Coordinates of C-alpha atoms in Angstrom, one line a residue:
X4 CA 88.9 -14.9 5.1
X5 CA 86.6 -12.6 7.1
X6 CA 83.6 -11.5 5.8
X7 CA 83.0 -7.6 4.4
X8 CA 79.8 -7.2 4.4
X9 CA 77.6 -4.0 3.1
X10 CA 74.4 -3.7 2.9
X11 CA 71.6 -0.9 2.4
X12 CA 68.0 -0.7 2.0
X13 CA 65.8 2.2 0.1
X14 CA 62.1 3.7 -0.2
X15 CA 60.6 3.5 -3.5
X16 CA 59.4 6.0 -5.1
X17 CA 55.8 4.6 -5.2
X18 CA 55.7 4.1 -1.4
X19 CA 56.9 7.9 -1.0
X20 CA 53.9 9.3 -2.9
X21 CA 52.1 6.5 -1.2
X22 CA 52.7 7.7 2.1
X23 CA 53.8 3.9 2.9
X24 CA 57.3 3.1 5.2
X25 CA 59.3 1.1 3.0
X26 CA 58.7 -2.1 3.4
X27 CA 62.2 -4.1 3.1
X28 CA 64.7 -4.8 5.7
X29 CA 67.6 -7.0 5.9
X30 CA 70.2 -8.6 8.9
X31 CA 73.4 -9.8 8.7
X32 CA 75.9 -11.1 11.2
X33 CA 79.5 -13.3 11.0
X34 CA 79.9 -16.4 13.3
X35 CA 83.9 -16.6 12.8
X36 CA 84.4 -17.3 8.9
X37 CA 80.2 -17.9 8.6
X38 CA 78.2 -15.4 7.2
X39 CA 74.2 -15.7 7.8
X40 CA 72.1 -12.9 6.4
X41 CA 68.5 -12.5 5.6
X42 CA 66.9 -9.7 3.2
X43 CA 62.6 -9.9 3.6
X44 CA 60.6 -8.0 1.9
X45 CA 57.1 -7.0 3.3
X46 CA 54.0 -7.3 0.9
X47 CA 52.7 -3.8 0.1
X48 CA 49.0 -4.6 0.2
X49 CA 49.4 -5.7 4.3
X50 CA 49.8 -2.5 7.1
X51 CA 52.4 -3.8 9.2
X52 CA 54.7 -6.0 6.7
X53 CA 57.4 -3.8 7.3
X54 CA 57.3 -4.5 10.9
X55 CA 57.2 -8.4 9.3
X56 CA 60.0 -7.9 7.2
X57 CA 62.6 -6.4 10.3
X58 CA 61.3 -9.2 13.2
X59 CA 61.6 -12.3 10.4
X60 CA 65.1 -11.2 9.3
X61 CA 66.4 -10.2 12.5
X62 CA 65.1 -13.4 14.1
X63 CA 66.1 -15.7 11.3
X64 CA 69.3 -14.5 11.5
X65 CA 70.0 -14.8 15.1
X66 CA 68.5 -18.3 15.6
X67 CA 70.6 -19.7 12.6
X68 CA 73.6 -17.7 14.3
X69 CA 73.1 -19.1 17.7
X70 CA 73.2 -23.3 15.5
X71 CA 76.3 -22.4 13.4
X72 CA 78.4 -20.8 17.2
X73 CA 77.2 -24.0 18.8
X74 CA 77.9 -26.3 16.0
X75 CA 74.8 -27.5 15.4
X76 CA 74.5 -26.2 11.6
X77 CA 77.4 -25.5 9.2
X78 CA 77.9 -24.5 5.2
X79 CA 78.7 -27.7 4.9
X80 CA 75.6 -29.4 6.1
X81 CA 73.8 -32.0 4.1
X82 CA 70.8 -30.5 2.2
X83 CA 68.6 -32.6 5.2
X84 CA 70.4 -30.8 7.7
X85 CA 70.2 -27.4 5.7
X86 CA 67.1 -27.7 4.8
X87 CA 66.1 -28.4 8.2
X88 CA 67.4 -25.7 10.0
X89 CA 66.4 -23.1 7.5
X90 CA 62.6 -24.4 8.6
X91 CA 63.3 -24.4 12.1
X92 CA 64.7 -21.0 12.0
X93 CA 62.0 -19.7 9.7
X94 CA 59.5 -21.7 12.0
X95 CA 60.3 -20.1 14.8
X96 CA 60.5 -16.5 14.0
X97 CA 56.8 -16.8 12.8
X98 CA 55.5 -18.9 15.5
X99 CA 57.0 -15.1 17.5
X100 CA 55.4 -12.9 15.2
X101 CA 51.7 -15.1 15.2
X102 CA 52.3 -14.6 19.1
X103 CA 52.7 -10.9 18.7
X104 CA 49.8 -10.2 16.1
X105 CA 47.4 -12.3 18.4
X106 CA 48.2 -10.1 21.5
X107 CA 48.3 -7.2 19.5
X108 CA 44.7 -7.8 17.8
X109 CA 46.4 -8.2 14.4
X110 CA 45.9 -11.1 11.7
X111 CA 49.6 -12.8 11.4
X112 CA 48.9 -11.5 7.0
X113 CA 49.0 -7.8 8.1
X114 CA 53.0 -8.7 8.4
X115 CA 53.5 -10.6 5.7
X116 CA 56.9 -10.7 4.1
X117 CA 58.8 -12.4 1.8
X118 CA 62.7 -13.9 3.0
X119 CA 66.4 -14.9 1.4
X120 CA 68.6 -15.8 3.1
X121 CA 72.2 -17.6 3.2
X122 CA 74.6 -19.3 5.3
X123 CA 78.0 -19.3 3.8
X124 CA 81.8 -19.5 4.2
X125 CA 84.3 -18.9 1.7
X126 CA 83.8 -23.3 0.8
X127 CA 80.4 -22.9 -0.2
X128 CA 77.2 -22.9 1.8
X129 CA 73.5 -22.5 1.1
X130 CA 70.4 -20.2 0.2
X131 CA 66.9 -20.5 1.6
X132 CA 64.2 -19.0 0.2
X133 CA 60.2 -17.7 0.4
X134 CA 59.1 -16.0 -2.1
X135 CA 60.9 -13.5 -4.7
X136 CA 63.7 -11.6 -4.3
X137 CA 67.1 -13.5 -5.4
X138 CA 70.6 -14.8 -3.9
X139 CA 73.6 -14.6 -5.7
X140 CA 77.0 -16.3 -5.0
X141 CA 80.1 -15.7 -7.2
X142 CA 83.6 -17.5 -7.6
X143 CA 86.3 -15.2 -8.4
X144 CA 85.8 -16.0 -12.0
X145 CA 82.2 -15.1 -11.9
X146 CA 80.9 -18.5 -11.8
X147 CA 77.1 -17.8 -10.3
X148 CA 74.8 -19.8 -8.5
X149 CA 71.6 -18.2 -8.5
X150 CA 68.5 -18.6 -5.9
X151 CA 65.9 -17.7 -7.9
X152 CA 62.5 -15.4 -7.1
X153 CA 59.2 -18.1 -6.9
X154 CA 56.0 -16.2 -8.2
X155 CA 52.1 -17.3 -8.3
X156 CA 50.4 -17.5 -11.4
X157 CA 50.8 -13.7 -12.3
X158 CA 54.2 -11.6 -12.7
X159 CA 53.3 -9.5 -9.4
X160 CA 52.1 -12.5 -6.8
X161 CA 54.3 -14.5 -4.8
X162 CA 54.5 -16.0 -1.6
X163 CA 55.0 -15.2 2.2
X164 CA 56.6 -16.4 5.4
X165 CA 53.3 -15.8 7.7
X166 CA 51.2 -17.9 4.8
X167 CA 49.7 -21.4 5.4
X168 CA 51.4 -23.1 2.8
X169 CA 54.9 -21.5 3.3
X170 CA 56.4 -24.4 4.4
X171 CA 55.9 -25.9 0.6
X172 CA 57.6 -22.8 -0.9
X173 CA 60.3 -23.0 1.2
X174 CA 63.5 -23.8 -1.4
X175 CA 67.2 -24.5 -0.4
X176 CA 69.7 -23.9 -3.2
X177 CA 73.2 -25.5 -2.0
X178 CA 76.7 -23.0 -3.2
X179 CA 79.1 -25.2 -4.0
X180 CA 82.6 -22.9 -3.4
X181 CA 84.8 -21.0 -3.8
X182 CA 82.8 -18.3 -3.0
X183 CA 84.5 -14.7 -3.8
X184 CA 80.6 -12.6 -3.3
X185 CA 77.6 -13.2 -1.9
X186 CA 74.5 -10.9 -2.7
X187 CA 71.2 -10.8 -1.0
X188 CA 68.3 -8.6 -2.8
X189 CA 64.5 -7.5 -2.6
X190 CA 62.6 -7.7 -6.0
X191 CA 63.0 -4.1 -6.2
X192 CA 66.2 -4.4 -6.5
X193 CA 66.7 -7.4 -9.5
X194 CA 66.0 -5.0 -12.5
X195 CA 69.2 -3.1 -12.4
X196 CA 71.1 -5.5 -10.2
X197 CA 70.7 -8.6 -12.4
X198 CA 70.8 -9.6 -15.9
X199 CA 67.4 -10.1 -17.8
X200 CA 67.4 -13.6 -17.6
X201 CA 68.7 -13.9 -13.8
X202 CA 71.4 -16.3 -14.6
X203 CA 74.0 -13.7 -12.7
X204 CA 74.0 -9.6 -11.9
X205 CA 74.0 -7.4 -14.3
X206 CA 78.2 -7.1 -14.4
X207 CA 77.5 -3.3 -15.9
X208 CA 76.7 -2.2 -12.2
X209 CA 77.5 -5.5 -9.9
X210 CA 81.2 -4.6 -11.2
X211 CA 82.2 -1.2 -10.0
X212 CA 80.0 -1.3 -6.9
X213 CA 81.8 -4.6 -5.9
X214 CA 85.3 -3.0 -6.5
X215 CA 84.0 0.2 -4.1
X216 CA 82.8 -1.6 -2.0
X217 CA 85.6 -3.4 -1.4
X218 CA 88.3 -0.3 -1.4
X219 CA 86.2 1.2 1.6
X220 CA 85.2 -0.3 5.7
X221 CA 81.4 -1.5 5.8
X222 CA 79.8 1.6 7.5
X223 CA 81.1 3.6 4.4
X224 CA 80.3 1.3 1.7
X225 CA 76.7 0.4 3.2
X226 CA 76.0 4.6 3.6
X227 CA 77.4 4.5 -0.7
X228 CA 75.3 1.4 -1.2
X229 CA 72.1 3.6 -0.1
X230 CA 73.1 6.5 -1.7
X231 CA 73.4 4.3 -5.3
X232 CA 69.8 2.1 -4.2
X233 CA 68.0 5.6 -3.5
X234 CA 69.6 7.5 -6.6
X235 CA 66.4 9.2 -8.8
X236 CA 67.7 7.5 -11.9
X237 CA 66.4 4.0 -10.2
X238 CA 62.7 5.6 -10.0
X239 CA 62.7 5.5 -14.3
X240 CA 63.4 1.2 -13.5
X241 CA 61.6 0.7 -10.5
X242 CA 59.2 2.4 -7.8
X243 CA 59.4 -0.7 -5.7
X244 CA 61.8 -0.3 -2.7
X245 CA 64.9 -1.9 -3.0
X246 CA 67.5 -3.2 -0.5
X247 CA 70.9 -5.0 -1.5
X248 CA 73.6 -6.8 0.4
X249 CA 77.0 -7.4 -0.5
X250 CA 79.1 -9.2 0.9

């Protein structure tokens, strides 16, 4: 079954009175039945991690897009394999974006971001991970398996593609299917999205916007995805920005 994917990201309200871009971005695309999609999240403290954040995920994306249509990599891939080609892919698009800082006079940490990603069919698939933000993929009887957000020793650090040691925080979470929804999200995003403990979403909003989402095409329900994700009430949870996919 084809893919429906929506997908929105939104300014928080901190980096509005900051007078700071937000900072997220996200890429999807479907290779037949496969769905590979990224969400990064650029670290507030760097100048250019939103510029981070849109090459990693766009690159990511189409690298591991490019494997999957030339059958090189597929959901059902050994964790080796998986794991493999999520650091070749991940590899890659930062080798680019050290390339582009050093001819642009930049340090490679002014775009740091952080990145989750999947590769999935409707059998299962897989998650890979830097950093926080969490993936999410449902059966239809709401059977979750969770990718879950890696921090540093406080609540607020984490980790980041462009750093040295990101290879050792990269994590690959296997999906064993059915698989009914996929969700991609920034950090900003988890507090309303998922349950406290972030053993699965928070079924109190993950419910009805899955059921919209599904009753409309994906230009509509990505433009009501941004209009939920950028709703005032979300500044008294968060002022972080906030992007979700759903797919």
């Amino acid at each position: 079954m084809a893919w429906h994917v929506c997908a929105a990201a939104a300014i928080g309200r901190s980096h509005v009175d900051g007078g700071l871009p937000c900072q997220d971005a996200f890429a999807r695309t479907c290779e037949g039945e496969v769905l590979i999609a990224v969400v990064c999240d650029g670290a507030g403290s760097q100048p250019r991690s939103h510029e981070g954040a849109q090459a990693l995920s766009a690159d990511v994306v189409a690298s591991i897009a490019a494997r999957v249509r030339d059958g090189a990599i597929a959901p059902s891939a050994t964790l080796e394999a998986m794991t493999a080609c999520g650091r070749d892919a991940i590899a890659a698009a930062r080798a680019a974006l050290a390339v582009r800082a050093t001819e642009e006079g930049a340090a490679l940490a002014h775009f740091a971001a952080t990145l989750v990603g999947v590769v999935a069919d409707r059998d299962g698939g897989w998650f890979f991970h830097v950093g926080d933000g969490v993936g999410a993929a449902l059966d239809e009887a709401g059977a979750c398996t969770v990718s879950l957000p890696e921090n540093g020793e406080y609540a607020n650090e984490t980790f980041f593609v462009t750093g040295d040691e990101w290879e050792a925080h990269l994590r690959v979470c296997p999906i064993v299917g059915p698989v009914a929804t996929v969700l991609l999200m920034s950090d900003g995003a988890m507090p309303f999205a998922m349950a406290k403990d972030l053993a699965s979403p928070y079924r109190a909003f993950f419910d009805p916007v899955v059921r919209y989402l599904a009753s409309v095409d994906a230009e509509s329900g990505s433009q009501a995805l941004l209009g939920t994700l950028s709703d005032p009430r979300t500044d008294t949870i968060t002022s972080d920005d906030k992007t979700l996919l759903v797919a």
